[in-house]
Amino acid sequence: EFGVGQGAALLREHLECACSGVMACSTCHVYIHPEWFGRVGEAGEAETDMIELAHEPGETSRLGCQVKLSPTLEGMHISIPSGANNMFDSIPFA
């Protein structure tokens, strides 16, 4: 389950997550260092769709809320983009 546990708590200390991890905003967009990307894995289709709307997406882009942190990723290097697109603000709520 995404959004719970120690990894999620650590992520919230460093990244905005306007949608609470439901892939509706792209504010948690990060770049995974290429040496780590294979271990983290590629984004699924729904995540890829949201990454396309993120601020300056790249080849190793992921939504931080969808990366499941584990001991095997200890020492992973990520970069945070210089800006964010908050797509959550564009969702019309009735």
PDB file of N, CA and C in Angstrom:
ATOM      1  N   GLU A   1       0.851  -1.186   0.000  1.00  0.00           N
ATOM      2  CA  GLU A   1       0.000   0.000   0.000  1.00  0.00           C
ATOM      3  C   GLU A   1       0.886   1.234   0.000  1.00  0.00           C
ATOM      4  N   PHE A   2       0.614   2.146  -0.905  1.00  0.00           N
ATOM      5  CA  PHE A   2       1.396   3.367  -1.011  1.00  0.00           C
ATOM      6  C   PHE A   2       0.912   4.385   0.004  1.00  0.00           C
ATOM      7  N   GLY A   3       1.834   5.233   0.452  1.00  0.00           N
ATOM      8  CA  GLY A   3       1.478   6.325   1.342  1.00  0.00           C
ATOM      9  C   GLY A   3       1.523   5.988   2.814  1.00  0.00           C
ATOM     10  N   VAL A   4       1.962   4.776   3.170  1.00  0.00           N
ATOM     11  CA  VAL A   4       2.052   4.397   4.578  1.00  0.00           C
ATOM     12  C   VAL A   4       3.449   3.838   4.846  1.00  0.00           C
ATOM     13  N   GLY A   5       3.843   3.823   6.105  1.00  0.00           N
ATOM     14  CA  GLY A   5       5.120   3.242   6.501  1.00  0.00           C
ATOM     15  C   GLY A   5       6.229   4.267   6.599  1.00  0.00           C
ATOM     16  N   GLN A   6       7.411   3.770   6.977  1.00  0.00           N
ATOM     17  CA  GLN A   6       8.563   4.637   7.187  1.00  0.00           C
ATOM     18  C   GLN A   6       9.014   5.333   5.914  1.00  0.00           C
ATOM     19  N   GLY A   7       8.972   4.613   4.787  1.00  0.00           N
ATOM     20  CA  GLY A   7       9.388   5.219   3.524  1.00  0.00           C
ATOM     21  C   GLY A   7       8.516   6.399   3.150  1.00  0.00           C
ATOM     22  N   ALA A   8       7.205   6.255   3.328  1.00  0.00           N
ATOM     23  CA  ALA A   8       6.280   7.345   3.011  1.00  0.00           C
ATOM     24  C   ALA A   8       6.503   8.532   3.936  1.00  0.00           C
ATOM     25  N   ALA A   9       6.754   8.266   5.195  1.00  0.00           N
ATOM     26  CA  ALA A   9       7.002   9.346   6.156  1.00  0.00           C
ATOM     27  C   ALA A   9       8.273  10.107   5.779  1.00  0.00           C
ATOM     28  N   LEU A  10       9.313   9.380   5.384  1.00  0.00           N
ATOM     29  CA  LEU A  10      10.561  10.012   4.965  1.00  0.00           C
ATOM     30  C   LEU A  10      10.344  10.853   3.717  1.00  0.00           C
ATOM     31  N   LEU A  11       9.612  10.328   2.767  1.00  0.00           N
ATOM     32  CA  LEU A  11       9.334  11.053   1.533  1.00  0.00           C
ATOM     33  C   LEU A  11       8.617  12.368   1.816  1.00  0.00           C
ATOM     34  N   ARG A  12       7.625  12.348   2.701  1.00  0.00           N
ATOM     35  CA  ARG A  12       6.869  13.567   3.023  1.00  0.00           C
ATOM     36  C   ARG A  12       7.729  14.647   3.659  1.00  0.00           C
ATOM     37  N   GLU A  13       8.849  14.253   4.264  1.00  0.00           N
ATOM     38  CA  GLU A  13       9.761  15.240   4.849  1.00  0.00           C
ATOM     39  C   GLU A  13      10.457  16.067   3.778  1.00  0.00           C
ATOM     40  N   HIS A  14      10.553  15.521   2.549  1.00  0.00           N
ATOM     41  CA  HIS A  14      11.353  16.151   1.512  1.00  0.00           C
ATOM     42  C   HIS A  14      10.574  16.589   0.275  1.00  0.00           C
ATOM     43  N   LEU A  15       9.382  16.051   0.080  1.00  0.00           N
ATOM     44  CA  LEU A  15       8.610  16.344  -1.125  1.00  0.00           C
ATOM     45  C   LEU A  15       7.188  16.755  -0.793  1.00  0.00           C
ATOM     46  N   GLU A  16       6.655  17.638  -1.615  1.00  0.00           N
ATOM     47  CA  GLU A  16       5.225  17.940  -1.541  1.00  0.00           C
ATOM     48  C   GLU A  16       4.478  16.787  -2.198  1.00  0.00           C
ATOM     49  N   CYS A  17       3.339  16.464  -1.661  1.00  0.00           N
ATOM     50  CA  CYS A  17       2.484  15.445  -2.274  1.00  0.00           C
ATOM     51  C   CYS A  17       1.044  15.934  -2.111  1.00  0.00           C
ATOM     52  N   ALA A  18       0.633  16.823  -3.002  1.00  0.00           N
ATOM     53  CA  ALA A  18      -0.653  17.509  -2.871  1.00  0.00           C
ATOM     54  C   ALA A  18      -1.848  16.570  -2.918  1.00  0.00           C
ATOM     55  N   CYS A  19      -1.716  15.422  -3.573  1.00  0.00           N
ATOM     56  CA  CYS A  19      -2.863  14.520  -3.732  1.00  0.00           C
ATOM     57  C   CYS A  19      -2.833  13.348  -2.759  1.00  0.00           C
ATOM     58  N   SER A  20      -1.893  13.332  -1.833  1.00  0.00           N
ATOM     59  CA  SER A  20      -1.745  12.252  -0.841  1.00  0.00           C
ATOM     60  C   SER A  20      -1.450  10.899  -1.476  1.00  0.00           C
ATOM     61  N   GLY A  21      -0.793  10.896  -2.614  1.00  0.00           N
ATOM     62  CA  GLY A  21      -0.324   9.652  -3.205  1.00  0.00           C
ATOM     63  C   GLY A  21      -1.281   8.923  -4.119  1.00  0.00           C
ATOM     64  N   VAL A  22      -2.275   9.609  -4.667  1.00  0.00           N
ATOM     65  CA  VAL A  22      -3.225   8.942  -5.561  1.00  0.00           C
ATOM     66  C   VAL A  22      -2.940   9.242  -7.048  1.00  0.00           C
ATOM     67  N   MET A  23      -1.752   9.726  -7.343  1.00  0.00           N
ATOM     68  CA  MET A  23      -1.307  10.041  -8.711  1.00  0.00           C
ATOM     69  C   MET A  23      -2.218  11.029  -9.429  1.00  0.00           C
ATOM     70  N   ALA A  24      -2.531  12.130  -8.756  1.00  0.00           N
ATOM     71  CA  ALA A  24      -3.400  13.126  -9.369  1.00  0.00           C
ATOM     72  C   ALA A  24      -2.770  14.514  -9.402  1.00  0.00           C
ATOM     73  N   CYS A  25      -1.465  14.635  -9.126  1.00  0.00           N
ATOM     74  CA  CYS A  25      -0.915  15.993  -9.075  1.00  0.00           C
ATOM     75  C   CYS A  25       0.471  16.146  -9.687  1.00  0.00           C
ATOM     76  N   SER A  26       1.343  15.204  -9.592  1.00  0.00           N
ATOM     77  CA  SER A  26       2.737  15.196 -10.046  1.00  0.00           C
ATOM     78  C   SER A  26       3.656  16.099  -9.221  1.00  0.00           C
ATOM     79  N   THR A  27       3.224  16.579  -8.059  1.00  0.00           N
ATOM     80  CA  THR A  27       4.092  17.424  -7.230  1.00  0.00           C
ATOM     81  C   THR A  27       5.233  16.637  -6.597  1.00  0.00           C
ATOM     82  N   CYS A  28       5.136  15.323  -6.550  1.00  0.00           N
ATOM     83  CA  CYS A  28       6.196  14.494  -5.965  1.00  0.00           C
ATOM     84  C   CYS A  28       7.127  13.937  -7.037  1.00  0.00           C
ATOM     85  N   HIS A  29       7.116  14.526  -8.220  1.00  0.00           N
ATOM     86  CA  HIS A  29       7.964  14.096  -9.334  1.00  0.00           C
ATOM     87  C   HIS A  29       9.439  14.165  -8.929  1.00  0.00           C
ATOM     88  N   VAL A  30      10.173  13.079  -9.183  1.00  0.00           N
ATOM     89  CA  VAL A  30      11.609  13.022  -8.902  1.00  0.00           C
ATOM     90  C   VAL A  30      12.336  12.379 -10.083  1.00  0.00           C
ATOM     91  N   TYR A  31      13.643  12.596 -10.126  1.00  0.00           N
ATOM     92  CA  TYR A  31      14.514  11.934 -11.088  1.00  0.00           C
ATOM     93  C   TYR A  31      15.319  10.889 -10.320  1.00  0.00           C
ATOM     94  N   ILE A  32      15.223   9.652 -10.724  1.00  0.00           N
ATOM     95  CA  ILE A  32      16.014   8.578 -10.135  1.00  0.00           C
ATOM     96  C   ILE A  32      17.370   8.561 -10.840  1.00  0.00           C
ATOM     97  N   HIS A  33      18.442   8.502 -10.082  1.00  0.00           N
ATOM     98  CA  HIS A  33      19.776   8.437 -10.692  1.00  0.00           C
ATOM     99  C   HIS A  33      19.816   7.208 -11.611  1.00  0.00           C
ATOM    100  N   PRO A  34      20.382   7.355 -12.811  1.00  0.00           N
ATOM    101  CA  PRO A  34      20.383   6.241 -13.766  1.00  0.00           C
ATOM    102  C   PRO A  34      20.927   4.922 -13.212  1.00  0.00           C
ATOM    103  N   GLU A  35      21.913   4.978 -12.325  1.00  0.00           N
ATOM    104  CA  GLU A  35      22.465   3.749 -11.758  1.00  0.00           C
ATOM    105  C   GLU A  35      21.464   3.017 -10.862  1.00  0.00           C
ATOM    106  N   TRP A  36      20.451   3.715 -10.394  1.00  0.00           N
ATOM    107  CA  TRP A  36      19.451   3.134  -9.498  1.00  0.00           C
ATOM    108  C   TRP A  36      18.139   2.830 -10.205  1.00  0.00           C
ATOM    109  N   PHE A  37      17.957   3.369 -11.388  1.00  0.00           N
ATOM    110  CA  PHE A  37      16.656   3.264 -12.051  1.00  0.00           C
ATOM    111  C   PHE A  37      16.239   1.822 -12.291  1.00  0.00           C
ATOM    112  N   GLY A  38      17.163   0.953 -12.647  1.00  0.00           N
ATOM    113  CA  GLY A  38      16.835  -0.453 -12.880  1.00  0.00           C
ATOM    114  C   GLY A  38      16.296  -1.138 -11.640  1.00  0.00           C
ATOM    115  N   ARG A  39      16.804  -0.752 -10.477  1.00  0.00           N
ATOM    116  CA  ARG A  39      16.332  -1.355  -9.225  1.00  0.00           C
ATOM    117  C   ARG A  39      14.963  -0.819  -8.824  1.00  0.00           C
ATOM    118  N   VAL A  40      14.745   0.441  -9.122  1.00  0.00           N
ATOM    119  CA  VAL A  40      13.450   1.059  -8.789  1.00  0.00           C
ATOM    120  C   VAL A  40      12.377   0.578  -9.752  1.00  0.00           C
ATOM    121  N   GLY A  41      12.740   0.480 -11.029  1.00  0.00           N
ATOM    122  CA  GLY A  41      11.795   0.028 -12.042  1.00  0.00           C
ATOM    123  C   GLY A  41      11.094   1.176 -12.745  1.00  0.00           C
ATOM    124  N   GLU A  42      10.548   0.856 -13.887  1.00  0.00           N
ATOM    125  CA  GLU A  42       9.849   1.849 -14.688  1.00  0.00           C
ATOM    126  C   GLU A  42       8.451   2.089 -14.141  1.00  0.00           C
ATOM    127  N   ALA A  43       7.920   3.233 -14.485  1.00  0.00           N
ATOM    128  CA  ALA A  43       6.562   3.598 -14.083  1.00  0.00           C
ATOM    129  C   ALA A  43       5.540   2.792 -14.878  1.00  0.00           C
ATOM    130  N   GLY A  44       4.404   2.513 -14.255  1.00  0.00           N
ATOM    131  CA  GLY A  44       3.291   1.893 -14.959  1.00  0.00           C
ATOM    132  C   GLY A  44       2.593   2.910 -15.844  1.00  0.00           C
ATOM    133  N   GLU A  45       1.581   2.462 -16.560  1.00  0.00           N
ATOM    134  CA  GLU A  45       0.895   3.326 -17.534  1.00  0.00           C
ATOM    135  C   GLU A  45       0.254   4.549 -16.891  1.00  0.00           C
ATOM    136  N   ALA A  46      -0.460   4.371 -15.789  1.00  0.00           N
ATOM    137  CA  ALA A  46      -1.140   5.504 -15.145  1.00  0.00           C
ATOM    138  C   ALA A  46      -0.119   6.505 -14.609  1.00  0.00           C
ATOM    139  N   GLU A  47       0.960   6.000 -14.030  1.00  0.00           N
ATOM    140  CA  GLU A  47       2.007   6.896 -13.520  1.00  0.00           C
ATOM    141  C   GLU A  47       2.685   7.635 -14.673  1.00  0.00           C
ATOM    142  N   THR A  48       2.954   6.930 -15.764  1.00  0.00           N
ATOM    143  CA  THR A  48       3.565   7.557 -16.935  1.00  0.00           C
ATOM    144  C   THR A  48       2.696   8.688 -17.466  1.00  0.00           C
ATOM    145  N   ASP A  49       1.387   8.486 -17.485  1.00  0.00           N
ATOM    146  CA  ASP A  49       0.481   9.543 -17.938  1.00  0.00           C
ATOM    147  C   ASP A  49       0.624  10.795 -17.080  1.00  0.00           C
ATOM    148  N   MET A  50       0.773  10.632 -15.765  1.00  0.00           N
ATOM    149  CA  MET A  50       0.921  11.782 -14.881  1.00  0.00           C
ATOM    150  C   MET A  50       2.310  12.404 -15.008  1.00  0.00           C
ATOM    151  N   ILE A  51       3.323  11.578 -15.203  1.00  0.00           N
ATOM    152  CA  ILE A  51       4.684  12.107 -15.384  1.00  0.00           C
ATOM    153  C   ILE A  51       4.758  12.998 -16.613  1.00  0.00           C
ATOM    154  N   GLU A  52       4.014  12.660 -17.658  1.00  0.00           N
ATOM    155  CA  GLU A  52       4.003  13.493 -18.867  1.00  0.00           C
ATOM    156  C   GLU A  52       3.535  14.916 -18.579  1.00  0.00           C
ATOM    157  N   LEU A  53       2.769  15.103 -17.511  1.00  0.00           N
ATOM    158  CA  LEU A  53       2.272  16.427 -17.129  1.00  0.00           C
ATOM    159  C   LEU A  53       3.160  17.108 -16.089  1.00  0.00           C
ATOM    160  N   ALA A  54       4.201  16.408 -15.630  1.00  0.00           N
ATOM    161  CA  ALA A  54       5.084  16.926 -14.589  1.00  0.00           C
ATOM    162  C   ALA A  54       6.010  18.012 -15.137  1.00  0.00           C
ATOM    163  N   HIS A  55       6.638  18.731 -14.222  1.00  0.00           N
ATOM    164  CA  HIS A  55       7.612  19.766 -14.574  1.00  0.00           C
ATOM    165  C   HIS A  55       8.879  19.109 -15.111  1.00  0.00           C
ATOM    166  N   GLU A  56       9.203  19.356 -16.362  1.00  0.00           N
ATOM    167  CA  GLU A  56      10.411  18.871 -17.019  1.00  0.00           C
ATOM    168  C   GLU A  56      10.673  17.376 -16.801  1.00  0.00           C
ATOM    169  N   PRO A  57       9.767  16.506 -17.287  1.00  0.00           N
ATOM    170  CA  PRO A  57       9.979  15.069 -17.128  1.00  0.00           C
ATOM    171  C   PRO A  57      11.224  14.602 -17.889  1.00  0.00           C
ATOM    172  N   GLY A  58      11.842  13.546 -17.382  1.00  0.00           N
ATOM    173  CA  GLY A  58      13.041  12.998 -18.013  1.00  0.00           C
ATOM    174  C   GLY A  58      12.942  11.490 -18.129  1.00  0.00           C
ATOM    175  N   GLU A  59      14.005  10.886 -18.662  1.00  0.00           N
ATOM    176  CA  GLU A  59      14.011   9.438 -18.900  1.00  0.00           C
ATOM    177  C   GLU A  59      13.923   8.624 -17.620  1.00  0.00           C
ATOM    178  N   THR A  60      14.402   9.176 -16.500  1.00  0.00           N
ATOM    179  CA  THR A  60      14.375   8.436 -15.238  1.00  0.00           C
ATOM    180  C   THR A  60      13.377   9.048 -14.253  1.00  0.00           C
ATOM    181  N   SER A  61      12.370   9.726 -14.766  1.00  0.00           N
ATOM    182  CA  SER A  61      11.348  10.329 -13.911  1.00  0.00           C
ATOM    183  C   SER A  61      10.448   9.270 -13.290  1.00  0.00           C
ATOM    184  N   ARG A  62      10.085   9.496 -12.052  1.00  0.00           N
ATOM    185  CA  ARG A  62       9.079   8.699 -11.352  1.00  0.00           C
ATOM    186  C   ARG A  62       8.314   9.637 -10.442  1.00  0.00           C
ATOM    187  N   LEU A  63       7.144   9.230 -10.043  1.00  0.00           N
ATOM    188  CA  LEU A  63       6.425   9.937  -8.993  1.00  0.00           C
ATOM    189  C   LEU A  63       6.918   9.350  -7.678  1.00  0.00           C
ATOM    190  N   GLY A  64       7.430  10.203  -6.815  1.00  0.00           N
ATOM    191  CA  GLY A  64       7.986   9.723  -5.562  1.00  0.00           C
ATOM    192  C   GLY A  64       7.008   8.908  -4.749  1.00  0.00           C
ATOM    193  N   CYS A  65       5.728   9.247  -4.836  1.00  0.00           N
ATOM    194  CA  CYS A  65       4.711   8.522  -4.054  1.00  0.00           C
ATOM    195  C   CYS A  65       4.507   7.103  -4.538  1.00  0.00           C
ATOM    196  N   GLN A  66       5.035   6.763  -5.723  1.00  0.00           N
ATOM    197  CA  GLN A  66       4.860   5.422  -6.272  1.00  0.00           C
ATOM    198  C   GLN A  66       6.114   4.561  -6.152  1.00  0.00           C
ATOM    199  N   VAL A  67       7.192   5.140  -5.647  1.00  0.00           N
ATOM    200  CA  VAL A  67       8.428   4.391  -5.438  1.00  0.00           C
ATOM    201  C   VAL A  67       8.362   3.774  -4.048  1.00  0.00           C
ATOM    202  N   LYS A  68       8.354   2.470  -4.006  1.00  0.00           N
ATOM    203  CA  LYS A  68       8.277   1.771  -2.728  1.00  0.00           C
ATOM    204  C   LYS A  68       9.689   1.646  -2.157  1.00  0.00           C
ATOM    205  N   LEU A  69       9.951   2.453  -1.120  1.00  0.00           N
ATOM    206  CA  LEU A  69      11.274   2.436  -0.506  1.00  0.00           C
ATOM    207  C   LEU A  69      11.443   1.165   0.310  1.00  0.00           C
ATOM    208  N   SER A  70      12.635   0.592   0.199  1.00  0.00           N
ATOM    209  CA  SER A  70      12.941  -0.654   0.910  1.00  0.00           C
ATOM    210  C   SER A  70      14.433  -0.664   1.225  1.00  0.00           C
ATOM    211  N   PRO A  71      14.867  -1.580   2.075  1.00  0.00           N
ATOM    212  CA  PRO A  71      16.301  -1.654   2.390  1.00  0.00           C
ATOM    213  C   PRO A  71      17.187  -1.857   1.156  1.00  0.00           C
ATOM    214  N   THR A  72      16.682  -2.473   0.106  1.00  0.00           N
ATOM    215  CA  THR A  72      17.491  -2.686  -1.103  1.00  0.00           C
ATOM    216  C   THR A  72      17.781  -1.377  -1.831  1.00  0.00           C
ATOM    217  N   LEU A  73      17.037  -0.310  -1.505  1.00  0.00           N
ATOM    218  CA  LEU A  73      17.264   0.990  -2.131  1.00  0.00           C
ATOM    219  C   LEU A  73      18.050   1.930  -1.219  1.00  0.00           C
ATOM    220  N   GLU A  74      18.594   1.402  -0.136  1.00  0.00           N
ATOM    221  CA  GLU A  74      19.410   2.193   0.788  1.00  0.00           C
ATOM    222  C   GLU A  74      20.539   2.854   0.013  1.00  0.00           C
ATOM    223  N   GLY A  75      20.675   4.159   0.146  1.00  0.00           N
ATOM    224  CA  GLY A  75      21.709   4.909  -0.544  1.00  0.00           C
ATOM    225  C   GLY A  75      21.323   5.404  -1.919  1.00  0.00           C
ATOM    226  N   MET A  76      20.081   5.158  -2.335  1.00  0.00           N
ATOM    227  CA  MET A  76      19.618   5.590  -3.651  1.00  0.00           C
ATOM    228  C   MET A  76      19.766   7.104  -3.802  1.00  0.00           C
ATOM    229  N   HIS A  77      20.137   7.516  -4.983  1.00  0.00           N
ATOM    230  CA  HIS A  77      20.273   8.939  -5.281  1.00  0.00           C
ATOM    231  C   HIS A  77      19.093   9.372  -6.150  1.00  0.00           C
ATOM    232  N   ILE A  78      18.414  10.413  -5.700  1.00  0.00           N
ATOM    233  CA  ILE A  78      17.345  11.015  -6.495  1.00  0.00           C
ATOM    234  C   ILE A  78      17.597  12.513  -6.553  1.00  0.00           C
ATOM    235  N   SER A  79      17.026  13.148  -7.556  1.00  0.00           N
ATOM    236  CA  SER A  79      17.066  14.606  -7.690  1.00  0.00           C
ATOM    237  C   SER A  79      15.632  15.110  -7.742  1.00  0.00           C
ATOM    238  N   ILE A  80      15.457  16.299  -7.228  1.00  0.00           N
ATOM    239  CA  ILE A  80      14.140  16.927  -7.216  1.00  0.00           C
ATOM    240  C   ILE A  80      14.140  18.029  -8.266  1.00  0.00           C
ATOM    241  N   PRO A  81      13.149  18.052  -9.159  1.00  0.00           N
ATOM    242  CA  PRO A  81      13.090  19.099 -10.187  1.00  0.00           C
ATOM    243  C   PRO A  81      13.037  20.497  -9.567  1.00  0.00           C
ATOM    244  N   SER A  82      13.398  21.480 -10.353  1.00  0.00           N
ATOM    245  CA  SER A  82      13.422  22.864  -9.868  1.00  0.00           C
ATOM    246  C   SER A  82      12.031  23.465  -9.725  1.00  0.00           C
ATOM    247  N   GLY A  83      11.017  22.803 -10.220  1.00  0.00           N
ATOM    248  CA  GLY A  83       9.644  23.288 -10.118  1.00  0.00           C
ATOM    249  C   GLY A  83       8.674  22.130 -10.064  1.00  0.00           C
ATOM    250  N   ALA A  84       7.401  22.453  -9.956  1.00  0.00           N
ATOM    251  CA  ALA A  84       6.365  21.418  -9.911  1.00  0.00           C
ATOM    252  C   ALA A  84       5.111  21.914 -10.605  1.00  0.00           C
ATOM    253  N   ASN A  85       4.406  20.993 -11.223  1.00  0.00           N
ATOM    254  CA  ASN A  85       3.093  21.274 -11.795  1.00  0.00           C
ATOM    255  C   ASN A  85       2.072  20.575 -10.913  1.00  0.00           C
ATOM    256  N   ASN A  86       1.219  21.335 -10.270  1.00  0.00           N
ATOM    257  CA  ASN A  86       0.213  20.728  -9.393  1.00  0.00           C
ATOM    258  C   ASN A  86      -1.061  20.506 -10.182  1.00  0.00           C
ATOM    259  N   MET A  87      -1.160  19.337 -10.808  1.00  0.00           N
ATOM    260  CA  MET A  87      -2.324  19.018 -11.625  1.00  0.00           C
ATOM    261  C   MET A  87      -3.574  18.817 -10.766  1.00  0.00           C
ATOM    262  N   PHE A  88      -3.386  18.573  -9.487  1.00  0.00           N
ATOM    263  CA  PHE A  88      -4.521  18.360  -8.573  1.00  0.00           C
ATOM    264  C   PHE A  88      -5.394  19.610  -8.511  1.00  0.00           C
ATOM    265  N   ASP A  89      -4.776  20.791  -8.665  1.00  0.00           N
ATOM    266  CA  ASP A  89      -5.543  22.045  -8.649  1.00  0.00           C
ATOM    267  C   ASP A  89      -6.433  22.200  -9.875  1.00  0.00           C
ATOM    268  N   SER A  90      -6.180  21.404 -10.916  1.00  0.00           N
ATOM    269  CA  SER A  90      -6.946  21.519 -12.158  1.00  0.00           C
ATOM    270  C   SER A  90      -8.123  20.561 -12.246  1.00  0.00           C
ATOM    271  N   ILE A  91      -8.321  19.745 -11.223  1.00  0.00           N
ATOM    272  CA  ILE A  91      -9.410  18.761 -11.253  1.00  0.00           C
ATOM    273  C   ILE A  91     -10.694  19.448 -10.806  1.00  0.00           C
ATOM    274  N   PRO A  92     -11.700  19.452 -11.665  1.00  0.00           N
ATOM    275  CA  PRO A  92     -12.969  20.089 -11.257  1.00  0.00           C
ATOM    276  C   PRO A  92     -13.774  19.177 -10.327  1.00  0.00           C
ATOM    277  N   PHE A  93     -13.992  19.636  -9.128  1.00  0.00           N
ATOM    278  CA  PHE A  93     -14.794  18.886  -8.172  1.00  0.00           C
ATOM    279  C   PHE A  93     -16.208  19.447  -8.193  1.00  0.00           C
ATOM    280  N   ALA A  94     -17.179  18.569  -8.270  1.00  0.00           N
ATOM    281  CA  ALA A  94     -18.578  19.025  -8.322  1.00  0.00           C
ATOM    282  C   ALA A  94     -19.149  19.174  -6.933  1.00  0.00           C
TER     283      ALA A  94
END
